[in-house]
Amino acid sequence: MTEVYLSLGSNLGDREKYLKEAVKRLKSNKNIVLKKLSPIYETKPVGYLEQDNFLNAAILIETDLTPYELLDVTTSIEAELKRERTIKWGPRTIDIDILLYDGLILNDEKLTIPHPHMWERAFVLIPLRDINPSLSKNGLSIDELIQGLIDKQGVWLYKKDWCGEV
């Protein structure tokens, strides 16, 4: 089984419900085991700013799916939860991104791992730190990476313990 970190985000409708439903659907896949779940954070939008705040979380799973098979699972869940891709970085019911896949580096037209913007986004790094505080990039700890971003992006705790609800 391979360790994979995913990021979840929602800013349309019942945001918390969409996060929980995405986790439930991931857990229901026989090839995926949920290992850790971060708290939920409320975050200001990045990129396209004319939209509501997001709820974001990170999860650690173990899977025997290939990166492409996992991408198919995550995009299927997004479609089931009525994700529409109309505006880049725009509003969405659910967004499930593959952040890290057991040290794999992959870059093609379908999938990039590590996620190309993860190290620049406090709304990804803060929940990720909660489930793996020892992550680093280019000799910088995840705390140091977050400190470089925290003034630029609003991120605050929304709900600490929600794993019993999924």
Coordinates of N, CA and C in Angstrom, one line a residue:
M1 N 0.8 -1.2 0.0 CA 0.0 0.0 0.0 C 0.9 1.2 0.0
T2 N 0.5 2.2 -0.7 CA 1.2 3.5 -0.9 C 0.6 4.6 -0.1
E3 N 1.4 5.4 0.6 CA 0.9 6.6 1.3 C 0.6 7.7 0.3
V4 N -0.5 8.3 0.4 CA -0.9 9.4 -0.5 C -1.6 10.5 0.4
Y5 N -1.2 11.8 0.1 CA -1.8 12.9 0.8 C -2.7 13.6 -0.2
L6 N -4.0 13.9 0.3 CA -5.0 14.5 -0.5 C -5.4 15.8 0.1
S7 N -5.8 16.8 -0.7 CA -6.4 18.0 -0.2 C -7.8 18.1 -0.6
L8 N -8.7 18.5 0.3 CA -10.1 18.6 0.0 C -10.5 20.1 0.2
G9 N -11.4 20.6 -0.7 CA -11.9 22.0 -0.5 C -13.3 22.1 -1.0
S10 N -14.1 23.0 -0.4 CA -15.5 23.2 -0.9 C -15.9 24.7 -0.5
N11 N -16.6 25.4 -1.4 CA -17.1 26.7 -1.0 C -18.5 26.9 -1.6
L12 N -19.2 25.9 -2.0 CA -20.6 26.0 -2.5 C -21.5 25.2 -1.6
G13 N -22.7 25.7 -1.4 CA -23.7 24.9 -0.6 C -23.3 24.6 0.8
D14 N -23.6 23.4 1.3 CA -23.2 22.9 2.6 C -21.8 22.4 2.5
R15 N -20.9 23.3 2.7 CA -19.4 23.0 2.5 C -19.0 21.8 3.3
E16 N -19.3 21.8 4.6 CA -18.9 20.8 5.5 C -19.5 19.4 5.1
K17 N -20.7 19.4 4.6 CA -21.3 18.2 4.2 C -20.6 17.6 3.0
Y18 N -20.2 18.5 2.0 CA -19.5 18.0 0.9 C -18.1 17.4 1.3
L19 N -17.4 18.0 2.2 CA -16.1 17.4 2.7 C -16.4 16.1 3.3
K20 N -17.4 16.0 4.1 CA -17.7 14.7 4.8 C -18.1 13.6 3.8
E21 N -18.9 14.0 2.8 CA -19.3 13.1 1.8 C -18.2 12.6 0.9
A22 N -17.2 13.5 0.6 CA -16.1 13.1 -0.2 C -15.2 12.1 0.6
V23 N -15.0 12.3 1.9 CA -14.3 11.4 2.7 C -15.0 10.0 2.8
K24 N -16.3 10.1 3.0 CA -17.1 8.8 3.1 C -16.9 8.0 1.8
R25 N -17.0 8.7 0.7 CA -16.9 8.0 -0.6 C -15.5 7.5 -0.9
L26 N -14.5 8.2 -0.4 CA -13.1 7.7 -0.5 C -13.0 6.4 0.4
K27 N -13.5 6.5 1.6 CA -13.4 5.4 2.5 C -14.1 4.2 2.0
S28 N -15.2 4.4 1.2 CA -16.0 3.2 0.8 C -15.3 2.5 -0.4
N29 N -14.2 3.0 -0.9 CA -13.5 2.4 -2.0 C -12.6 1.3 -1.3
K30 N -12.8 0.0 -1.8 CA -12.0 -1.1 -1.2 C -10.5 -1.0 -1.3
N31 N -10.1 -0.1 -2.2 CA -8.6 0.1 -2.5 C -8.0 1.3 -1.7
I32 N -8.8 1.9 -0.8 CA -8.4 3.1 -0.1 C -8.6 2.9 1.4
V33 N -7.6 3.1 2.2 CA -7.7 3.1 3.6 C -7.4 4.5 4.2
L34 N -8.3 5.1 4.9 CA -8.1 6.4 5.5 C -7.3 6.3 6.7
K35 N -6.1 7.0 6.8 CA -5.2 6.9 7.9 C -5.3 8.1 8.8
K36 N -5.3 9.3 8.3 CA -5.4 10.5 9.1 C -6.2 11.6 8.4
L37 N -6.8 12.4 9.2 CA -7.7 13.5 8.8 C -7.3 14.7 9.6
S38 N -7.1 15.8 8.9 CA -6.7 17.1 9.5 C -8.0 17.7 10.0
P39 N -7.9 18.7 10.9 CA -9.0 19.6 11.2 C -9.5 20.3 9.9
I40 N -10.7 20.8 10.0 CA -11.2 21.6 8.8 C -10.8 23.1 9.1
Y41 N -10.4 23.8 8.1 CA -10.0 25.2 8.1 C -10.9 26.0 7.2
E42 N -11.3 27.2 7.6 CA -12.0 28.1 6.7 C -10.9 29.0 6.1
T43 N -11.0 29.2 4.8 CA -9.9 29.9 4.1 C -10.5 30.9 3.1
K44 N -9.8 32.0 2.9 CA -10.2 33.0 1.9 C -9.8 32.4 0.5
P45 N -10.6 32.7 -0.5 CA -10.3 32.2 -1.8 C -8.9 32.8 -2.3
V46 N -8.3 32.0 -3.2 CA -7.0 32.4 -3.8 C -7.2 32.3 -5.3
G47 N -6.6 33.2 -6.0 CA -6.7 33.2 -7.5 C -7.9 34.0 -7.9
Y48 N -9.1 33.4 -8.0 CA -10.3 34.0 -8.3 C -11.0 34.4 -7.0
L49 N -11.0 35.7 -6.7 CA -11.3 36.2 -5.4 C -12.8 36.5 -5.2
E50 N -13.6 36.6 -6.3 CA -15.0 37.0 -6.2 C -15.9 35.7 -5.9
Q51 N -15.6 35.1 -4.8 CA -16.4 33.9 -4.4 C -16.3 33.8 -2.9
D52 N -17.1 32.9 -2.3 CA -17.2 32.7 -0.9 C -16.0 32.0 -0.4
N53 N -15.8 32.0 1.0 CA -14.7 31.3 1.6 C -14.8 29.8 1.4
F54 N -13.7 29.2 1.5 CA -13.6 27.7 1.4 C -13.6 27.1 2.8
L55 N -13.9 25.8 2.8 CA -13.5 24.9 3.9 C -12.5 24.0 3.3
N56 N -11.4 23.8 4.0 CA -10.3 22.9 3.5 C -9.9 21.9 4.5
A57 N -9.4 20.8 4.1 CA -8.8 19.8 5.0 C -7.8 19.0 4.2
A58 N -7.0 18.2 4.9 CA -6.1 17.3 4.2 C -6.3 15.9 4.8
I59 N -6.0 14.9 4.0 CA -6.2 13.5 4.5 C -5.0 12.7 4.0
L60 N -4.6 11.7 4.8 CA -3.6 10.7 4.5 C -4.4 9.4 4.2
I61 N -4.1 8.8 3.1 CA -4.7 7.5 2.8 C -3.6 6.6 2.4
E62 N -3.9 5.3 2.5 CA -3.1 4.3 1.9 C -3.9 3.6 0.8
T63 N -3.2 3.3 -0.3 CA -4.0 2.8 -1.5 C -3.0 1.9 -2.3
D64 N -3.6 0.9 -3.0 CA -2.9 0.2 -4.0 C -3.2 0.6 -5.4
L65 N -4.0 1.7 -5.5 CA -4.3 2.3 -6.8 C -3.1 3.0 -7.4
T66 N -3.0 3.0 -8.7 CA -1.9 3.8 -9.3 C -2.4 5.3 -9.2
P67 N -1.4 6.2 -9.4 CA -1.9 7.6 -9.4 C -3.0 7.9 -10.4
Y68 N -3.0 7.3 -11.6 CA -4.1 7.6 -12.5 C -5.4 6.9 -12.1
E69 N -5.3 5.8 -11.5 CA -6.5 5.1 -11.0 C -7.1 6.0 -9.9
L70 N -6.2 6.5 -9.0 CA -6.7 7.3 -7.9 C -7.3 8.6 -8.5
L71 N -6.7 9.2 -9.5 CA -7.3 10.4 -10.1 C -8.6 10.1 -10.7
D72 N -8.8 9.0 -11.3 CA -10.2 8.6 -11.8 C -11.2 8.5 -10.6
V73 N -10.7 7.9 -9.5 CA -11.6 7.9 -8.3 C -12.0 9.2 -7.8
T74 N -11.0 10.1 -7.7 CA -11.3 11.5 -7.1 C -12.1 12.3 -8.1
T75 N -11.9 12.2 -9.4 CA -12.7 13.0 -10.3 C -14.1 12.4 -10.4
S76 N -14.3 11.1 -10.2 CA -15.6 10.5 -10.2 C -16.4 11.0 -9.0
I77 N -15.7 11.1 -7.8 CA -16.4 11.6 -6.6 C -16.8 13.1 -6.8
E78 N -15.9 13.8 -7.4 CA -16.2 15.3 -7.7 C -17.4 15.4 -8.6
A79 N -17.5 14.5 -9.6 CA -18.6 14.6 -10.5 C -19.9 14.1 -9.8
E80 N -19.8 13.1 -9.0 CA -21.0 12.6 -8.2 C -21.5 13.7 -7.3
L81 N -20.6 14.6 -6.8 CA -21.0 15.7 -5.9 C -21.2 17.0 -6.7
K82 N -21.4 16.9 -8.0 CA -21.8 18.0 -8.8 C -20.8 19.1 -9.0
R83 N -19.5 18.7 -9.0 CA -18.4 19.6 -9.2 C -18.6 20.1 -10.7
E84 N -18.5 21.4 -10.9 CA -18.5 22.0 -12.2 C -17.2 22.8 -12.4
R85 N -16.6 22.6 -13.5 CA -15.3 23.3 -13.8 C -15.6 24.4 -14.8
T86 N -16.1 25.6 -14.3 CA -16.4 26.7 -15.2 C -15.4 27.8 -15.2
I87 N -14.9 28.1 -14.0 CA -13.9 29.2 -13.8 C -12.7 28.6 -13.1
K88 N -11.5 28.8 -13.7 CA -10.2 28.4 -13.1 C -10.2 28.9 -11.7
W89 N -9.9 28.1 -10.7 CA -9.8 28.4 -9.3 C -11.2 29.0 -8.8
G90 N -12.3 28.7 -9.5 CA -13.6 29.2 -9.1 C -14.3 28.4 -8.1
P91 N -15.5 28.8 -7.8 CA -16.3 28.1 -6.8 C -16.5 26.6 -7.2
R92 N -16.6 25.8 -6.1 CA -16.9 24.3 -6.4 C -17.5 23.7 -5.2
T93 N -18.3 22.7 -5.4 CA -18.9 21.9 -4.4 C -17.8 21.1 -3.7
I94 N -16.9 20.5 -4.4 CA -15.8 19.8 -3.9 C -14.6 19.8 -4.8
D95 N -13.5 19.8 -4.2 CA -12.2 19.7 -5.0 C -11.4 18.7 -4.2
I96 N -10.9 17.7 -4.9 CA -10.0 16.7 -4.3 C -8.7 16.7 -5.1
D97 N -7.6 17.1 -4.5 CA -6.4 17.1 -5.2 C -5.4 16.1 -4.6
I98 N -4.7 15.4 -5.5 CA -3.6 14.6 -5.0 C -2.4 15.4 -4.8
L99 N -1.9 15.5 -3.6 CA -0.8 16.4 -3.2 C 0.6 15.6 -3.4
L100 N 0.7 14.5 -2.7 CA 1.9 13.7 -2.6 C 1.5 12.3 -2.8
Y101 N 2.3 11.5 -3.5 CA 2.1 10.1 -3.7 C 3.4 9.4 -3.5
D102 N 3.7 9.1 -2.2 CA 4.8 8.3 -1.7 C 6.1 8.7 -2.4
G103 N 6.4 10.0 -2.5 CA 7.7 10.4 -3.1 C 7.8 10.4 -4.6
L104 N 6.7 10.0 -5.3 CA 6.7 10.0 -6.7 C 6.7 11.4 -7.3
I105 N 7.5 11.6 -8.4 CA 7.4 12.8 -9.1 C 6.9 12.5 -10.5
L106 N 5.8 13.1 -10.9 CA 5.1 12.8 -12.1 C 4.6 14.2 -12.7
N107 N 4.8 14.3 -14.0 CA 4.4 15.6 -14.7 C 4.1 15.3 -16.1
D108 N 2.8 15.2 -16.4 CA 2.3 15.0 -17.7 C 1.0 15.8 -17.9
E109 N 0.4 15.7 -19.1 CA -0.8 16.5 -19.4 C -2.0 16.1 -18.5
K110 N -2.0 15.0 -17.9 CA -3.1 14.5 -17.1 C -2.9 14.8 -15.6
L111 N -1.7 14.7 -15.1 CA -1.5 14.7 -13.6 C -0.1 15.2 -13.3
T112 N 0.0 16.0 -12.3 CA 1.3 16.5 -11.8 C 1.4 16.2 -10.3
I113 N 2.4 15.4 -9.9 CA 2.6 15.1 -8.5 C 4.1 15.3 -8.2
P114 N 4.5 16.1 -7.1 CA 3.6 16.7 -6.2 C 2.7 17.8 -6.9
H115 N 1.6 18.1 -6.2 CA 0.7 19.1 -6.8 C 1.5 20.4 -7.0
P116 N 1.3 21.0 -8.2 CA 2.2 22.1 -8.6 C 2.2 23.3 -7.7
H117 N 1.1 23.6 -7.0 CA 0.9 24.8 -6.2 C 0.9 24.5 -4.7
M118 N 1.0 23.3 -4.3 CA 0.8 23.0 -2.9 C 1.7 23.8 -2.0
W119 N 3.0 23.9 -2.3 CA 4.0 24.6 -1.5 C 3.8 26.1 -1.4
E120 N 2.9 26.6 -2.2 CA 2.6 28.1 -2.2 C 1.3 28.4 -1.5
R121 N 0.6 27.5 -1.0 CA -0.7 27.7 -0.5 C -0.9 27.3 1.0
A122 N -1.1 28.3 1.8 CA -1.3 28.1 3.3 C -2.5 27.2 3.5
F123 N -3.6 27.3 2.7 CA -4.8 26.5 2.9 C -4.5 25.0 2.6
V124 N -3.4 24.7 2.0 CA -3.0 23.3 1.8 C -2.0 22.9 2.9
L125 N -1.0 23.8 3.1 CA 0.1 23.4 4.0 C -0.3 23.3 5.5
I126 N -1.2 24.2 5.9 CA -1.6 24.2 7.3 C -2.3 22.9 7.7
P127 N -3.4 22.5 6.9 CA -4.0 21.2 7.2 C -3.0 20.0 7.1
L128 N -2.1 20.1 6.1 CA -1.1 19.1 5.8 C -0.2 18.9 7.0
R129 N 0.2 20.0 7.6 CA 1.1 20.0 8.8 C 0.4 19.3 9.9
D130 N -0.9 19.4 10.0 CA -1.6 18.7 11.1 C -1.5 17.2 11.0
I131 N -1.3 16.7 9.8 CA -1.2 15.2 9.7 C 0.2 14.7 9.5
N132 N 1.1 15.6 9.1 CA 2.5 15.3 9.0 C 3.4 16.5 9.2
P133 N 3.7 16.8 10.5 CA 4.5 18.0 10.8 C 6.0 17.9 10.4
S134 N 6.4 16.7 9.9 CA 7.8 16.6 9.5 C 8.1 16.8 8.1
L135 N 7.0 17.1 7.3 CA 7.2 17.4 5.9 C 8.2 18.6 5.6
S136 N 8.9 18.5 4.6 CA 9.8 19.6 4.2 C 10.0 19.7 2.7
K137 N 10.5 20.8 2.2 CA 10.8 21.0 0.8 C 12.1 21.8 0.7
N138 N 13.1 21.3 0.0 CA 14.3 22.1 -0.2 C 15.0 22.5 1.1
G139 N 14.9 21.7 2.1 CA 15.6 22.0 3.4 C 14.7 22.9 4.3
L140 N 13.6 23.3 3.8 CA 12.7 24.2 4.7 C 11.6 23.3 5.3
S141 N 11.4 23.4 6.6 CA 10.3 22.7 7.2 C 9.0 23.2 6.8
I142 N 8.0 22.4 7.0 CA 6.6 22.9 6.6 C 6.2 24.1 7.4
D143 N 6.7 24.2 8.7 CA 6.5 25.4 9.5 C 7.1 26.7 8.8
E144 N 8.3 26.5 8.4 CA 9.0 27.6 7.7 C 8.3 28.0 6.4
L145 N 7.9 27.0 5.7 CA 7.1 27.3 4.4 C 5.8 28.1 4.7
I146 N 5.1 27.7 5.8 CA 3.9 28.3 6.1 C 4.2 29.8 6.6
Q147 N 5.2 30.0 7.4 CA 5.5 31.3 7.8 C 5.7 32.3 6.7
G148 N 6.3 31.8 5.6 CA 6.5 32.6 4.4 C 5.2 33.0 3.7
L149 N 4.1 32.3 4.0 CA 2.8 32.5 3.3 C 1.7 33.1 4.2
I150 N 1.8 33.0 5.5 CA 0.7 33.2 6.4 C 0.1 34.6 6.3
D151 N 1.0 35.6 6.0 CA 0.5 37.0 5.9 C -0.3 37.2 4.7
K152 N -0.2 36.4 3.7 CA -0.8 36.5 2.4 C -2.2 35.9 2.3
Q153 N -2.4 34.8 3.1 CA -3.6 34.0 2.9 C -4.3 33.8 4.2
G154 N -5.5 34.2 4.3 CA -6.3 34.0 5.5 C -6.7 32.5 5.7
V155 N -6.3 31.9 6.8 CA -6.7 30.5 7.1 C -7.0 30.5 8.6
W156 N -8.1 30.0 9.0 CA -8.4 29.9 10.4 C -9.2 28.6 10.7
L157 N -9.0 28.0 11.9 CA -9.6 26.8 12.3 C -11.1 26.9 12.3
Y158 N -11.8 25.9 11.7 CA -13.2 25.9 11.6 C -13.8 24.8 12.5
K159 N -13.2 23.6 12.4 CA -13.6 22.4 13.2 C -12.5 21.5 13.4
K160 N -12.1 21.3 14.7 CA -11.0 20.5 15.0 C -11.2 19.0 14.8
D161 N -12.3 18.4 15.4 CA -12.5 17.0 15.4 C -13.8 16.7 14.6
W162 N -13.6 16.1 13.5 CA -14.8 15.8 12.7 C -14.7 14.3 12.1
C163 N -13.6 13.6 12.5 CA -13.4 12.3 12.0 C -14.5 11.3 12.4
G164 N -15.1 11.5 13.6 CA -16.2 10.7 14.1 C -17.5 10.9 13.3
E165 N -17.5 12.0 12.5 CA -18.7 12.3 11.7 C -18.7 11.8 10.3
V166 N -17.6 11.1 9.9 CA -17.5 10.6 8.5 C -17.3 9.1 8.6

